[in-house]
Amino acid sequence: MRATDVTAAVPGSPTWWLERQAREARRRPRADGLSTERIVDAALALVDAEGLDALTVRRLAEELHTGSASLYRHVASRDELLVLLVDHVLGEVRHPPDGTDGRATVEVLSNELRRVLMDHHNLVPALTVSPLFGPNALLGTERGLAGLLDAGFPPDVAVPAYLALVDFVLGTVFFDTSSTGQVSGLTHERHELLAAFPADAFALLRARPDDVSLPSVDDVFAFGLATFLDGLEHRFLPSDGTAGPR
Amino acid sequence: MRATDVTAAVPGSPTWWLERQAREARRRPRADGLSTERIVDAALALVDAEGLDALTVRRLAEELHTGSASLYRHVASRDELLVLLVDHVLGEVRHPPDGTDGRATVEVLSNELRRVLMDHHNLVPALTVSPLFGPNALLGTERGLAGLLDAGFPPDVAVPAYLALVDFVLGTVFFDTSSTGQVSGLTHERHELLAAFPADAFALLRARPDDVSLPSVDDVFAFGLATFLDGLEHRFLPSDGTAGPR
DNA sequence: ACCTGAACACCGTTCAAGT
DNA sequence: ACCTGAACACCGTTCAAGT
């Protein structure tokens, strides 16, 4: 451990989180009141109210009655701020009480992850900035993995299942929040668009799904979660309805 | 339909695609050679080589030996360009031959969608800019939905299944490409990070998954896809192994 | 009609100078 | 030691002037 290693770790990486924690503990700020916590709170309020593009360093500084340079005392870059915001939001996940059974734990955590991200949907594109190694992300991983193991899945199933599940939850959040929020032409606006193509193209999209009510994004999420968990139990649990080894 | 409706539709929406197609047909460019196609090709090459941040209007103009203002003859904004790039990349999906059975079609298309997006991983964050209503996206939806119906699922299952599947594929792509590309602490770098927390916190993450080989991102994708499709068949097809009605 | 140089109104970030 | 005004090197986009 060198005394002054100025080379910056990539924001969001494990070493970045470690270095950041050390640096934060070492600070002795003046009594002017500016702190990382205040910055994060103000930034989140701004993102929620006006969108991610409105979060500029200058605008945030204005909101906090300082100059933009002052923010760089607490946060090394805009990307670092986004990493902090994402983990802050993950902290809003409500964990199920101890003793909740395995599958219910997984379902609650999946729904909660989706809920908090949808509550702060303007922040969602920031999830692509970095991997998720913040303390709140780690807690979610710990609990989610525990739920799958408790449900009876062996570790070599629980680990990929956990990762696939997170991919699915985050995928739904991404595409339910991307601009107008409907993926791939399955929406009611599409008819005039299809009319611009030759009559025999996209026969299915023209016919469907008018005879089927288009599911809401929440329905799609619930459907996908239930189907994935059922597939998991069908493939890897000895028999339905009874829990595996603990 | 008014003669001159100058109010711009939101890039990527059905009406935007329609208006764009009309405008492109109406153009009569000079012989200088600049065209939307050349712009898109140059932009994709730039993104692939140097990343999405390197795609600035000025830099792209330089690459094409013009001034930045000239690009605005063909593309109304940087966001419009991103929309065009995404649908262009979706055009690289190789569709299975006619006569391929339902489940195989769904598997091939899922793998292809993942493949082309991973091939242009620098473009992935641009997927959040808008919904997917381009001609290539529509074709994918048409074929994917057809595959699920052909596999024997009724429309009220095939539609949410299709949407959930796209969410999953895109979710994996997002998080396999986000910076260092590992989600939620399940990576080998994490040990020193965990050491910074109290010894009884994250017991599971400390112990796991050293006794289990950490799956690759491709393994997680294959695992999730197989599990979801198995769950779908288990829940909604009368018996395993035999196709439903067609 | 089509094209574009030059300007406008911003950005994130740095650094020398202040306390 | 901590803080910050002012500057640097960029952005996307517009528009009047040119052909």
mmCIF file with all atom_site columns, C-alpha atoms in Angstrom, chain A residues 48-179:
data_model
loop_
_atom_site.group_PDB
_atom_site.id
_atom_site.type_symbol
_atom_site.label_atom_id
_atom_site.label_alt_id
_atom_site.label_comp_id
_atom_site.label_asym_id
_atom_site.label_entity_id
_atom_site.label_seq_id
_atom_site.pdbx_PDB_ins_code
_atom_site.Cartn_x
_atom_site.Cartn_y
_atom_site.Cartn_z
_atom_site.occupancy
_atom_site.B_iso_or_equiv
_atom_site.pdbx_formal_charge
_atom_site.auth_seq_id
_atom_site.auth_comp_id
_atom_site.auth_asym_id
_atom_site.auth_atom_id
_atom_site.pdbx_PDB_model_num
ATOM 1   C CA . ASP A 1 48  ? -36.033 12.421  -10.499 1.00 0.00 ? 48  ASP A CA 1
ATOM 2   C CA . ALA A 1 49  ? -37.515 15.818  -11.245 1.00 0.00 ? 49  ALA A CA 1
ATOM 3   C CA . GLU A 1 50  ? -35.884 16.727  -14.552 1.00 0.00 ? 50  GLU A CA 1
ATOM 4   C CA . GLY A 1 51  ? -34.099 13.706  -15.953 1.00 0.00 ? 51  GLY A CA 1
ATOM 5   C CA . LEU A 1 52  ? -30.538 12.494  -16.271 1.00 0.00 ? 52  LEU A CA 1
ATOM 6   C CA . ASP A 1 53  ? -29.556 15.126  -18.840 1.00 0.00 ? 53  ASP A CA 1
ATOM 7   C CA . ALA A 1 54  ? -30.463 17.866  -16.379 1.00 0.00 ? 54  ALA A CA 1
ATOM 8   C CA . LEU A 1 55  ? -27.824 16.536  -14.013 1.00 0.00 ? 55  LEU A CA 1
ATOM 9   C CA . THR A 1 56  ? -24.887 18.664  -15.061 1.00 0.00 ? 56  THR A CA 1
ATOM 10  C CA . VAL A 1 57  ? -22.114 19.538  -12.672 1.00 0.00 ? 57  VAL A CA 1
ATOM 11  C CA . ARG A 1 58  ? -22.842 23.222  -13.112 1.00 0.00 ? 58  ARG A CA 1
ATOM 12  C CA . ARG A 1 59  ? -26.554 22.874  -12.510 1.00 0.00 ? 59  ARG A CA 1
ATOM 13  C CA . LEU A 1 60  ? -26.031 20.696  -9.448  1.00 0.00 ? 60  LEU A CA 1
ATOM 14  C CA . ALA A 1 61  ? -23.572 23.229  -8.028  1.00 0.00 ? 61  ALA A CA 1
ATOM 15  C CA . GLU A 1 62  ? -26.144 25.975  -8.541  1.00 0.00 ? 62  GLU A CA 1
ATOM 16  C CA . GLU A 1 63  ? -28.725 23.868  -6.693  1.00 0.00 ? 63  GLU A CA 1
ATOM 17  C CA . LEU A 1 64  ? -26.270 23.612  -3.777  1.00 0.00 ? 64  LEU A CA 1
ATOM 18  C CA . HIS A 1 65  ? -25.300 27.322  -3.940  1.00 0.00 ? 65  HIS A CA 1
ATOM 19  C CA . THR A 1 66  ? -21.664 26.760  -4.885  1.00 0.00 ? 66  THR A CA 1
ATOM 20  C CA . GLY A 1 67  ? -19.445 26.756  -7.907  1.00 0.00 ? 67  GLY A CA 1
ATOM 21  C CA . SER A 1 68  ? -18.950 23.649  -10.000 1.00 0.00 ? 68  SER A CA 1
ATOM 22  C CA . ALA A 1 69  ? -15.318 23.275  -8.944  1.00 0.00 ? 69  ALA A CA 1
ATOM 23  C CA . SER A 1 70  ? -16.357 22.817  -5.328  1.00 0.00 ? 70  SER A CA 1
ATOM 24  C CA . LEU A 1 71  ? -18.139 19.560  -6.116  1.00 0.00 ? 71  LEU A CA 1
ATOM 25  C CA . TYR A 1 72  ? -14.837 18.074  -7.246  1.00 0.00 ? 72  TYR A CA 1
ATOM 26  C CA . ARG A 1 73  ? -13.678 18.162  -3.614  1.00 0.00 ? 73  ARG A CA 1
ATOM 27  C CA . HIS A 1 74  ? -16.174 15.356  -2.933  1.00 0.00 ? 74  HIS A CA 1
ATOM 28  C CA . VAL A 1 75  ? -16.650 13.568  -6.246  1.00 0.00 ? 75  VAL A CA 1
ATOM 29  C CA . ALA A 1 76  ? -13.874 13.109  -8.785  1.00 0.00 ? 76  ALA A CA 1
ATOM 30  C CA . SER A 1 77  ? -16.124 13.075  -11.852 1.00 0.00 ? 77  SER A CA 1
ATOM 31  C CA . ARG A 1 78  ? -19.698 13.001  -13.051 1.00 0.00 ? 78  ARG A CA 1
ATOM 32  C CA . ASP A 1 79  ? -19.380 9.244   -13.595 1.00 0.00 ? 79  ASP A CA 1
ATOM 33  C CA . GLU A 1 80  ? -18.407 8.740   -9.959  1.00 0.00 ? 80  GLU A CA 1
ATOM 34  C CA . LEU A 1 81  ? -21.524 10.623  -8.957  1.00 0.00 ? 81  LEU A CA 1
ATOM 35  C CA . LEU A 1 82  ? -23.660 8.326   -11.112 1.00 0.00 ? 82  LEU A CA 1
ATOM 36  C CA . VAL A 1 83  ? -22.123 5.265   -9.470  1.00 0.00 ? 83  VAL A CA 1
ATOM 37  C CA . LEU A 1 84  ? -22.958 6.685   -6.033  1.00 0.00 ? 84  LEU A CA 1
ATOM 38  C CA . LEU A 1 85  ? -26.509 7.496   -7.136  1.00 0.00 ? 85  LEU A CA 1
ATOM 39  C CA . VAL A 1 86  ? -27.130 3.959   -8.377  1.00 0.00 ? 86  VAL A CA 1
ATOM 40  C CA . ASP A 1 87  ? -25.986 2.339   -5.146  1.00 0.00 ? 87  ASP A CA 1
ATOM 41  C CA . HIS A 1 88  ? -27.950 4.894   -3.141  1.00 0.00 ? 88  HIS A CA 1
ATOM 42  C CA . VAL A 1 89  ? -31.113 3.884   -4.981  1.00 0.00 ? 89  VAL A CA 1
ATOM 43  C CA . LEU A 1 90  ? -30.361 0.183   -4.455  1.00 0.00 ? 90  LEU A CA 1
ATOM 44  C CA . GLY A 1 91  ? -30.401 1.048   -0.750  1.00 0.00 ? 91  GLY A CA 1
ATOM 45  C CA . GLU A 1 92  ? -34.148 1.638   -1.044  1.00 0.00 ? 92  GLU A CA 1
ATOM 46  C CA . VAL A 1 93  ? -34.748 -2.092  -1.570  1.00 0.00 ? 93  VAL A CA 1
ATOM 47  C CA . ARG A 1 94  ? -36.805 -3.485  1.314   1.00 0.00 ? 94  ARG A CA 1
ATOM 48  C CA . HIS A 1 95  ? -35.499 -6.921  2.260   1.00 0.00 ? 95  HIS A CA 1
ATOM 49  C CA . PRO A 1 96  ? -37.924 -9.637  3.366   1.00 0.00 ? 96  PRO A CA 1
ATOM 50  C CA . PRO A 1 97  ? -37.862 -10.550 7.089   1.00 0.00 ? 97  PRO A CA 1
ATOM 51  C CA . ASP A 1 98  ? -35.662 -13.406 8.320   1.00 0.00 ? 98  ASP A CA 1
ATOM 52  C CA . GLY A 1 99  ? -37.378 -16.741 8.048   1.00 0.00 ? 99  GLY A CA 1
ATOM 53  C CA . THR A 1 100 ? -39.036 -15.978 4.705   1.00 0.00 ? 100 THR A CA 1
ATOM 54  C CA . ASP A 1 101 ? -38.704 -19.098 2.593   1.00 0.00 ? 101 ASP A CA 1
ATOM 55  C CA . GLY A 1 102 ? -36.364 -19.323 -0.353  1.00 0.00 ? 102 GLY A CA 1
ATOM 56  C CA . ARG A 1 103 ? -38.605 -18.810 -3.370  1.00 0.00 ? 103 ARG A CA 1
ATOM 57  C CA . ALA A 1 104 ? -40.550 -16.019 -1.650  1.00 0.00 ? 104 ALA A CA 1
ATOM 58  C CA . THR A 1 105 ? -37.272 -14.257 -0.832  1.00 0.00 ? 105 THR A CA 1
ATOM 59  C CA . VAL A 1 106 ? -36.209 -14.411 -4.463  1.00 0.00 ? 106 VAL A CA 1
ATOM 60  C CA . GLU A 1 107 ? -39.588 -13.132 -5.626  1.00 0.00 ? 107 GLU A CA 1
ATOM 61  C CA . VAL A 1 108 ? -39.646 -10.256 -3.125  1.00 0.00 ? 108 VAL A CA 1
ATOM 62  C CA . LEU A 1 109 ? -36.097 -9.176  -3.966  1.00 0.00 ? 109 LEU A CA 1
ATOM 63  C CA . SER A 1 110 ? -36.764 -9.303  -7.706  1.00 0.00 ? 110 SER A CA 1
ATOM 64  C CA . ASN A 1 111 ? -39.904 -7.230  -7.328  1.00 0.00 ? 111 ASN A CA 1
ATOM 65  C CA . GLU A 1 112 ? -38.167 -4.780  -5.006  1.00 0.00 ? 112 GLU A CA 1
ATOM 66  C CA . LEU A 1 113 ? -35.227 -4.312  -7.346  1.00 0.00 ? 113 LEU A CA 1
ATOM 67  C CA . ARG A 1 114 ? -37.643 -3.567  -10.143 1.00 0.00 ? 114 ARG A CA 1
ATOM 68  C CA . ARG A 1 115 ? -39.721 -1.263  -7.935  1.00 0.00 ? 115 ARG A CA 1
ATOM 69  C CA . VAL A 1 116 ? -36.883 0.970   -6.756  1.00 0.00 ? 116 VAL A CA 1
ATOM 70  C CA . LEU A 1 117 ? -35.446 1.304   -10.244 1.00 0.00 ? 117 LEU A CA 1
ATOM 71  C CA . MET A 1 118 ? -38.847 2.138   -11.722 1.00 0.00 ? 118 MET A CA 1
ATOM 72  C CA . ASP A 1 119 ? -39.303 4.693   -8.902  1.00 0.00 ? 119 ASP A CA 1
ATOM 73  C CA . HIS A 1 120 ? -36.162 6.398   -10.184 1.00 0.00 ? 120 HIS A CA 1
ATOM 74  C CA . HIS A 1 121 ? -36.618 5.560   -13.851 1.00 0.00 ? 121 HIS A CA 1
ATOM 75  C CA . ASN A 1 122 ? -34.690 8.622   -15.032 1.00 0.00 ? 122 ASN A CA 1
ATOM 76  C CA . LEU A 1 123 ? -31.577 7.118   -13.474 1.00 0.00 ? 123 LEU A CA 1
ATOM 77  C CA . VAL A 1 124 ? -31.829 3.786   -15.304 1.00 0.00 ? 124 VAL A CA 1
ATOM 78  C CA . PRO A 1 125 ? -29.434 4.590   -18.178 1.00 0.00 ? 125 PRO A CA 1
ATOM 79  C CA . ALA A 1 126 ? -26.769 5.244   -15.534 1.00 0.00 ? 126 ALA A CA 1
ATOM 80  C CA . LEU A 1 127 ? -26.811 1.524   -14.709 1.00 0.00 ? 127 LEU A CA 1
ATOM 81  C CA . THR A 1 128 ? -24.665 0.968   -17.801 1.00 0.00 ? 128 THR A CA 1
ATOM 82  C CA . VAL A 1 129 ? -21.870 3.150   -16.462 1.00 0.00 ? 129 VAL A CA 1
ATOM 83  C CA . SER A 1 130 ? -20.313 0.536   -14.218 1.00 0.00 ? 130 SER A CA 1
ATOM 84  C CA . PRO A 1 131 ? -20.723 -2.864  -12.628 1.00 0.00 ? 131 PRO A CA 1
ATOM 85  C CA . LEU A 1 132 ? -22.573 -3.105  -9.334  1.00 0.00 ? 132 LEU A CA 1
ATOM 86  C CA . PHE A 1 133 ? -20.154 -3.492  -6.444  1.00 0.00 ? 133 PHE A CA 1
ATOM 87  C CA . GLY A 1 134 ? -21.513 -0.932  -3.987  1.00 0.00 ? 134 GLY A CA 1
ATOM 88  C CA . PRO A 1 135 ? -22.432 -2.005  -0.464  1.00 0.00 ? 135 PRO A CA 1
ATOM 89  C CA . ASN A 1 136 ? -26.133 -2.095  -1.244  1.00 0.00 ? 136 ASN A CA 1
ATOM 90  C CA . ALA A 1 137 ? -25.554 -4.140  -4.405  1.00 0.00 ? 137 ALA A CA 1
ATOM 91  C CA . LEU A 1 138 ? -23.456 -6.609  -2.426  1.00 0.00 ? 138 LEU A CA 1
ATOM 92  C CA . LEU A 1 139 ? -26.178 -6.954  0.180   1.00 0.00 ? 139 LEU A CA 1
ATOM 93  C CA . GLY A 1 140 ? -28.702 -7.724  -2.544  1.00 0.00 ? 140 GLY A CA 1
ATOM 94  C CA . THR A 1 141 ? -26.437 -10.362 -4.046  1.00 0.00 ? 141 THR A CA 1
ATOM 95  C CA . GLU A 1 142 ? -25.838 -11.951 -0.652  1.00 0.00 ? 142 GLU A CA 1
ATOM 96  C CA . ARG A 1 143 ? -29.553 -12.175 0.080   1.00 0.00 ? 143 ARG A CA 1
ATOM 97  C CA . GLY A 1 144 ? -30.597 -13.229 -3.398  1.00 0.00 ? 144 GLY A CA 1
ATOM 98  C CA . LEU A 1 145 ? -28.065 -16.022 -3.518  1.00 0.00 ? 145 LEU A CA 1
ATOM 99  C CA . ALA A 1 146 ? -29.098 -17.129 -0.022  1.00 0.00 ? 146 ALA A CA 1
ATOM 100 C CA . GLY A 1 147 ? -32.713 -17.302 -1.181  1.00 0.00 ? 147 GLY A CA 1
ATOM 101 C CA . LEU A 1 148 ? -31.881 -19.568 -4.106  1.00 0.00 ? 148 LEU A CA 1
ATOM 102 C CA . LEU A 1 149 ? -29.730 -21.854 -1.971  1.00 0.00 ? 149 LEU A CA 1
ATOM 103 C CA . ASP A 1 150 ? -32.450 -21.943 0.674   1.00 0.00 ? 150 ASP A CA 1
ATOM 104 C CA . ALA A 1 151 ? -34.953 -22.898 -2.017  1.00 0.00 ? 151 ALA A CA 1
ATOM 105 C CA . GLY A 1 152 ? -32.942 -26.047 -2.494  1.00 0.00 ? 152 GLY A CA 1
ATOM 106 C CA . PHE A 1 153 ? -30.806 -25.311 -5.541  1.00 0.00 ? 153 PHE A CA 1
ATOM 107 C CA . PRO A 1 154 ? -27.186 -26.463 -5.443  1.00 0.00 ? 154 PRO A CA 1
ATOM 108 C CA . PRO A 1 155 ? -24.525 -23.740 -5.746  1.00 0.00 ? 155 PRO A CA 1
ATOM 109 C CA . ASP A 1 156 ? -23.715 -24.530 -9.377  1.00 0.00 ? 156 ASP A CA 1
ATOM 110 C CA . VAL A 1 157 ? -27.357 -23.825 -10.217 1.00 0.00 ? 157 VAL A CA 1
ATOM 111 C CA . ALA A 1 158 ? -27.971 -20.976 -7.792  1.00 0.00 ? 158 ALA A CA 1
ATOM 112 C CA . VAL A 1 159 ? -25.084 -18.861 -9.098  1.00 0.00 ? 159 VAL A CA 1
ATOM 113 C CA . PRO A 1 160 ? -26.027 -18.763 -12.809 1.00 0.00 ? 160 PRO A CA 1
ATOM 114 C CA . ALA A 1 161 ? -29.699 -18.579 -11.824 1.00 0.00 ? 161 ALA A CA 1
ATOM 115 C CA . TYR A 1 162 ? -29.010 -15.518 -9.706  1.00 0.00 ? 162 TYR A CA 1
ATOM 116 C CA . LEU A 1 163 ? -27.079 -13.820 -12.498 1.00 0.00 ? 163 LEU A CA 1
ATOM 117 C CA . ALA A 1 164 ? -29.712 -14.645 -15.129 1.00 0.00 ? 164 ALA A CA 1
ATOM 118 C CA . LEU A 1 165 ? -32.434 -13.335 -12.855 1.00 0.00 ? 165 LEU A CA 1
ATOM 119 C CA . VAL A 1 166 ? -30.662 -10.024 -12.325 1.00 0.00 ? 166 VAL A CA 1
ATOM 120 C CA . ASP A 1 167 ? -30.187 -9.742  -16.091 1.00 0.00 ? 167 ASP A CA 1
ATOM 121 C CA . PHE A 1 168 ? -33.900 -10.280 -16.587 1.00 0.00 ? 168 PHE A CA 1
ATOM 122 C CA . VAL A 1 169 ? -35.004 -7.788  -13.941 1.00 0.00 ? 169 VAL A CA 1
ATOM 123 C CA . LEU A 1 170 ? -32.639 -5.135  -15.231 1.00 0.00 ? 170 LEU A CA 1
ATOM 124 C CA . GLY A 1 171 ? -33.625 -5.907  -18.824 1.00 0.00 ? 171 GLY A CA 1
ATOM 125 C CA . THR A 1 172 ? -37.282 -5.282  -18.096 1.00 0.00 ? 172 THR A CA 1
ATOM 126 C CA . VAL A 1 173 ? -36.479 -2.056  -16.315 1.00 0.00 ? 173 VAL A CA 1
ATOM 127 C CA . PHE A 1 174 ? -34.358 -0.854  -19.207 1.00 0.00 ? 174 PHE A CA 1
ATOM 128 C CA . PHE A 1 175 ? -36.897 -1.400  -21.862 1.00 0.00 ? 175 PHE A CA 1
ATOM 129 C CA . ASP A 1 176 ? -39.893 -0.355  -19.855 1.00 0.00 ? 176 ASP A CA 1
ATOM 130 C CA . THR A 1 177 ? -38.214 2.988   -19.362 1.00 0.00 ? 177 THR A CA 1
ATOM 131 C CA . SER A 1 178 ? -36.633 3.567   -22.765 1.00 0.00 ? 178 SER A CA 1
ATOM 132 C CA . SER A 1 179 ? -38.375 6.667   -24.071 1.00 0.00 ? 179 SER A CA 1
#
